Amino acid sequence: MPIITFQPSGKQIKARAGDDLITLLKKAEIELDYQCGGKGTCGKCVVKIQSGKVDSDSFGKLSREEISDGYICACRTKITDQDAVVRIPNQVAYVNDSVSDISDDVKLIQQDLFPTHIDYNPLAVKWLIQVPLPKSQDGLSDIDRLTRQIQADWGPKRVIYPLSVIRKAADIIRQESGAITIILIREPEDYHVVGLEPGDTTEKLFGIAVDIGTTTVAVQLSNLSQAKTIGTSTAYNAQIKCGLDIISRINYANRPERLEELRQLILGTINHLIEQIITTRRVGKMEISNAVLSGNTTMIHLLLGLKPEYIRLEPYTPTLLSVPYVTAHDVGIDINPDAWLYFSPCVGSYVGGDITAGLLCTDLATDSEEINLYIDIGTNGEIVLGNKEFLVSCACSAGPAFEGGGIEDGMRAAIGAIDKVEIDRESGEARYSTIGNAKPVGICGTGIISLLANLLLTGCIDPAGRLNRERKNPAITVSGKKAMYTIVPADQSGTSGAIKISEIEIENIIRAKAAIYSACCLITKQLEISFDDVSNIYIAGGFGRFLDLNNAKIIGLIPDQPLDKFRYIGNASLIGSSMILISQDFREKQIRLANRMTYIDLSTDSSYMDQYTAALFMPHTDHSLFPSVDELIKETNKIPSEK
Amino acid sequence: MPIITFQPSGKQIKARAGDDLITLLKKAEIELDYQCGGKGTCGKCVVKIQSGKVDSDSFGKLSREEISDGYICACRTKITDQDAVVRIPNQVAYVNDSVSDISDDVKLIQQDLFPTHIDYNPLAVKWLIQVPLPKSQDGLSDIDRLTRQIQADWGPKRVIYPLSVIRKAADIIRQESGAITIILIREPEDYHVVGLEPGDTTEKLFGIAVDIGTTTVAVQLSNLSQAKTIGTSTAYNAQIKCGLDIISRINYANRPERLEELRQLILGTINHLIEQIITTRRVGKMEISNAVLSGNTTMIHLLLGLKPEYIRLEPYTPTLLSVPYVTAHDVGIDINPDAWLYFSPCVGSYVGGDITAGLLCTDLATDSEEINLYIDIGTNGEIVLGNKEFLVSCACSAGPAFEGGGIEDGMRAAIGAIDKVEIDRESGEARYSTIGNAKPVGICGTGIISLLANLLLTGCIDPAGRLNRERKNPAITVSGKKAMYTIVPADQSGTSGAIKISEIEIENIIRAKAAIYSACCLITKQLEISFDDVSNIYIAGGFGRFLDLNNAKIIGLIPDQPLDKFRYIGNASLIGSSMILISQDFREKQIRLANRMTYIDLSTDSSYMDQYTAALFMPHTDHSLFPSVDELIKETNKIPSEK
């Protein structure tokens, strides 16, 4: 029985000779956008046969070069009796998700930035209440008595009940002689009741934080009664198959049924992650009574089913920046249906709630006099610069390269991902470490940065990212105009082929780093500040376990500033969201941040293209900004190798 | 092909010899509660064959008397080749509904009680708003600009949007250069947005008032922009098949699936009436942006899916008396899903929102010094007594007789209903008029009252309701211990049989009138007031087009007071609900009424049974309260006959 392995997910399916490849893809839950219905004319289901032999008659639709590279149309292809490795190109497949312990993530922040004194004050609270039993002729209904008791115990706000809670109130109030636990959201004017339970259940109260990235989605579960995060689950955003970046998603959503498709896809990802984490942590869905969701403005529009088109069209005005009170039921999130979904406020079309949440993990959320810089490296890069006097943000499109997207062997920071690479100066071959010390199956963001820095320092690539064809190096293979660097040969790989990076992919990465670096330059320039004036530089993003800042500087992704100025804070959006879940004060802090932040549109700055072009070298063309590669090599030889 | 006619609905079905009767009942949408699944053992599907021949083997389960009366189990019965008339006993079938013009209903009140000066101030309003077009870099989303404009034009309340409105906002705001019509509910602290439409649509704004009775349901459509009611639609409550009165409905609802069944049945009735009226009045569902619903406490619990059990159990405490903000979507009412459903506040377990709505049509809602009495004659009778100083209410169970329920030939006040009867003194035979001058098909509440009064005055019945067997009268037929009065012989009837009333049914009606009259007595007695102290007596109820108050006094339904004290105000609950729809002031007035009303539980008064028993004669056993029958006959001969 032939075994078909799909990359980059690594998913394996047992097949039979003669099986349609398209059927196997569906079986593996890899969805491609087939438009021609299997005629082989739309070219949407093109995949690459990395190894093995298949029987395909789709070659007419593909270029000679594509055919020689192993590309075929899945819809015109049958399996033979051989094993095969099939790679889905230009796509980040929906790989196996992982549930991680929170410790790693929080460690990045907790030392001094994570507030040492958390005022325990969660958005959703559980209160034990003693409701008087019904009395004859007092003229009070069950809900009247409940409302009066809440107001007597906790102050005279309006109490708002959903029908589902009212429906079970009569029984619950009578169950334990009137002792009930009420779950509610405290708003300035109102108490929103989320649930009622008989007796004292105040110990069981959970909430989730959700970071909705264009490429990666993460869900973090917290025990609200203990103010403790208890697990994180991450996966690729299932919308990826409809476009790798924000603009292509907006374009895809141009018909109502496709907007609905995108909404269902992101809902599917989030609900799948929730299911995964509550199963491993043994928490019931109905016990999750609150959620904080943070994402860029487009992702929030897509999740709510709002037409994102006007974000892309001048004057780039979104439908909303602050989401009103909506329940899990309204949106389709699979927790207690009456749970409140609090959305981190967005600042503009391209600076979203992920940024206002992430800033909570930095000194930018404090009354600091010092000027601080926040760089969120994702599919969109967002930069925030400010202190207690001013707060300015901008955004740039970097693409998903640093999250493993758009790179054939790229992957999320999950088990088996190469997260660190060293290049042997003599042979030019790579040594690497992987997450979980597993056999390597791909390379994640930190691995990519580490790889490029080391390729540069060992002369395997030049500052423009061209592989050195002159030097004798078994890892570099050239075919026509195309060159490729092999990180892991096929025989050492955990997938069925070698793990490689092409020159074209290296160029992609350089473009991504150039976009982010030039945005940093421009925002400082516009405010007439130099990087030397900046006290702290926070780097956020889901690269991997850690980011080697020296490597990031070597490739010119981040400014050439002393290492002690930098702090890598990982998925700050997720951590910030969990902080809000546990403390109302952080919500208020975040609203203040969002209100005082201004947004600069880089596309209107005429010098942006110059800045960007100048940054398309590693580290940079301007040697007043970065040392030259030669200087870097000297420098690196002096400091002990990274640990 | 035999034709099967079902009574009291008059529905006809073409059948074939050998058809199962139960199948035909289902086809005619007459639902019976079959518990034995067709074995003929539960006796729940017993129907009466009024004429024609059927083939039944169900006789073993029925008494000899029942069999001779034509009763059979529908589940054990097949149709022969003959036509048949099948009557569903002890049930008010779901007859054809009628849509009436509002004029008749409102006329009853409008003269002086319907407020002559209506402050036009509907709960739901439509405002034309000019939203500024999106501007670059102003940091405002579409919803931000909309909110600011609403607040600038109408004052700084919080604006609450449902997701469905947000989803279409971006397009609508851009459609007519920012000119939009917004539909909203004005609450003290908030504006609740119900809808958005491009351009100026302020002329198209509709609302519905719904009166939810135990037996009868009515929907009235109003044009809110013109403050005008434009049609009424009424039907029997489809829950009737689960029990004729409140207590039997509560008992029926003792399992969750049956509670859900009752909820679906009343929803079905209401949505059917809405469909009917909007079709005849050519109004779109989505144009209905508000609803005011008034019903007794149990009906409201059943509509909302709240367990009604605790209403029946000591200390008779309902889940709620005031319903929180719920939308049409939340409850399942088929209008604009975001429309607010305002429920008239209930006062106690047995005094509901229909009473607080109905009182708005009376001087009891004004600051009158005079003491007024309100009698709502329905399946439950509710009595309110008070002036500006005090307001006391009580309730009694009368049964559905005055709405045509529980009477074999009884029917709703619809086309073909006998609404007035005179008895020829010589022959003892009846003359009658019908609603719509149609062929008679049954008798409605006013007809029943008119019939009983005239039978009494002509000596056809005695004060206890026994038919006069001595006198030669072709209309009176006696079979064993049972006697029957024929109102319409079969050959003049619009149905396939005669229209009759039995002695047992007359007893039922006397019990109903005794319950209501004795409740009136008791409430005045408890407050140490005599009927002479009462200035105005309002009679509400859905009897028919009009109520002949003299006849009502003759049978002892209402106190023996001068006719000019009385005012028959018809379905005051419905009219009051429409008034609230059109004016916020009436809503506030109603809330004040509900808050200051106290409820007396008659069942705790030891003299209630004595009062009730004394009232089981026509007009009454106590000749200090009513004239004797002889005096009445003399009196009646003096005044011109009713017109």
PDB file of C-alpha atoms in Angstrom, chain A residues 310 319, chain B residues 125-134 141-151 153-154 159 161 165-166 168-184 193-204:
ATOM      1  CA  TYR A 310     -13.218  49.509   2.299  1.00  0.00           C
ATOM      2  CA  THR A 319     -16.438  49.487   9.327  1.00  0.00           C
TER       3      THR A 319
ATOM      4  CA  VAL B 125     -38.339  55.843  15.625  1.00  0.00           C
ATOM      5  CA  LYS B 126     -36.832  56.453  12.213  1.00  0.00           C
ATOM      6  CA  TRP B 127     -34.407  59.309  11.870  1.00  0.00           C
ATOM      7  CA  LEU B 128     -32.848  60.630   8.708  1.00  0.00           C
ATOM      8  CA  ILE B 129     -29.157  61.195   9.323  1.00  0.00           C
ATOM      9  CA  GLN B 130     -26.395  62.638   7.175  1.00  0.00           C
ATOM     10  CA  VAL B 131     -23.261  60.654   7.969  1.00  0.00           C
ATOM     11  CA  PRO B 132     -20.020  62.363   6.889  1.00  0.00           C
ATOM     12  CA  LEU B 133     -18.176  60.429   4.199  1.00  0.00           C
ATOM     13  CA  PRO B 134     -14.985  58.621   5.244  1.00  0.00           C
ATOM     14  CA  SER B 141     -14.491  53.944  11.425  1.00  0.00           C
ATOM     15  CA  ASP B 142     -17.881  53.917   9.699  1.00  0.00           C
ATOM     16  CA  ILE B 143     -19.603  53.067  12.960  1.00  0.00           C
ATOM     17  CA  ASP B 144     -17.667  55.818  14.775  1.00  0.00           C
ATOM     18  CA  ARG B 145     -18.907  58.425  12.300  1.00  0.00           C
ATOM     19  CA  LEU B 146     -22.462  57.084  12.479  1.00  0.00           C
ATOM     20  CA  THR B 147     -22.442  57.112  16.284  1.00  0.00           C
ATOM     21  CA  ARG B 148     -21.068  60.651  16.417  1.00  0.00           C
ATOM     22  CA  GLN B 149     -23.717  61.888  14.023  1.00  0.00           C
ATOM     23  CA  ILE B 150     -26.553  60.264  15.989  1.00  0.00           C
ATOM     24  CA  GLN B 151     -25.231  61.772  19.183  1.00  0.00           C
ATOM     25  CA  ASP B 153     -28.251  65.234  16.184  1.00  0.00           C
ATOM     26  CA  TRP B 154     -30.133  63.596  19.043  1.00  0.00           C
ATOM     27  CA  VAL B 159     -25.504  53.684  20.796  1.00  0.00           C
ATOM     28  CA  TYR B 161     -25.611  48.074  17.408  1.00  0.00           C
ATOM     29  CA  VAL B 165     -26.714  46.087  11.374  1.00  0.00           C
ATOM     30  CA  ILE B 166     -22.942  46.540  11.571  1.00  0.00           C
ATOM     31  CA  LYS B 168     -24.458  46.201   6.291  1.00  0.00           C
ATOM     32  CA  ALA B 169     -23.422  49.617   7.614  1.00  0.00           C
ATOM     33  CA  ALA B 170     -20.386  50.144   5.354  1.00  0.00           C
ATOM     34  CA  ASP B 171     -22.361  49.757   2.128  1.00  0.00           C
ATOM     35  CA  ILE B 172     -25.428  51.685   3.284  1.00  0.00           C
ATOM     36  CA  ILE B 173     -23.379  54.640   4.512  1.00  0.00           C
ATOM     37  CA  ARG B 174     -21.732  54.965   1.110  1.00  0.00           C
ATOM     38  CA  GLN B 175     -24.878  54.464  -0.960  1.00  0.00           C
ATOM     39  CA  GLU B 176     -26.670  57.828  -0.922  1.00  0.00           C
ATOM     40  CA  SER B 177     -23.734  60.123  -0.141  1.00  0.00           C
ATOM     41  CA  GLY B 178     -24.123  59.351   3.534  1.00  0.00           C
ATOM     42  CA  ALA B 179     -27.876  59.990   3.783  1.00  0.00           C
ATOM     43  CA  ILE B 180     -29.290  57.121   5.796  1.00  0.00           C
ATOM     44  CA  THR B 181     -32.395  56.366   7.777  1.00  0.00           C
ATOM     45  CA  ILE B 182     -31.727  54.795  11.119  1.00  0.00           C
ATOM     46  CA  ILE B 183     -34.356  52.872  13.059  1.00  0.00           C
ATOM     47  CA  LEU B 184     -33.844  52.882  16.785  1.00  0.00           C
ATOM     48  CA  VAL B 193     -30.215  50.411  16.690  1.00  0.00           C
ATOM     49  CA  VAL B 194     -32.744  48.143  14.985  1.00  0.00           C
ATOM     50  CA  GLY B 195     -31.987  48.879  11.357  1.00  0.00           C
ATOM     51  CA  LEU B 196     -30.273  51.058   8.759  1.00  0.00           C
ATOM     52  CA  GLU B 197     -31.616  51.947   5.338  1.00  0.00           C
ATOM     53  CA  PRO B 198     -30.068  54.059   2.583  1.00  0.00           C
ATOM     54  CA  GLY B 199     -31.742  57.400   1.844  1.00  0.00           C
ATOM     55  CA  ASP B 200     -34.929  58.689   3.405  1.00  0.00           C
ATOM     56  CA  THR B 201     -37.356  55.884   4.307  1.00  0.00           C
ATOM     57  CA  THR B 202     -38.859  57.591   7.342  1.00  0.00           C
ATOM     58  CA  GLU B 203     -42.365  57.165   5.948  1.00  0.00           C
ATOM     59  CA  LYS B 204     -42.181  53.373   6.141  1.00  0.00           C
TER      60      LYS B 204
END
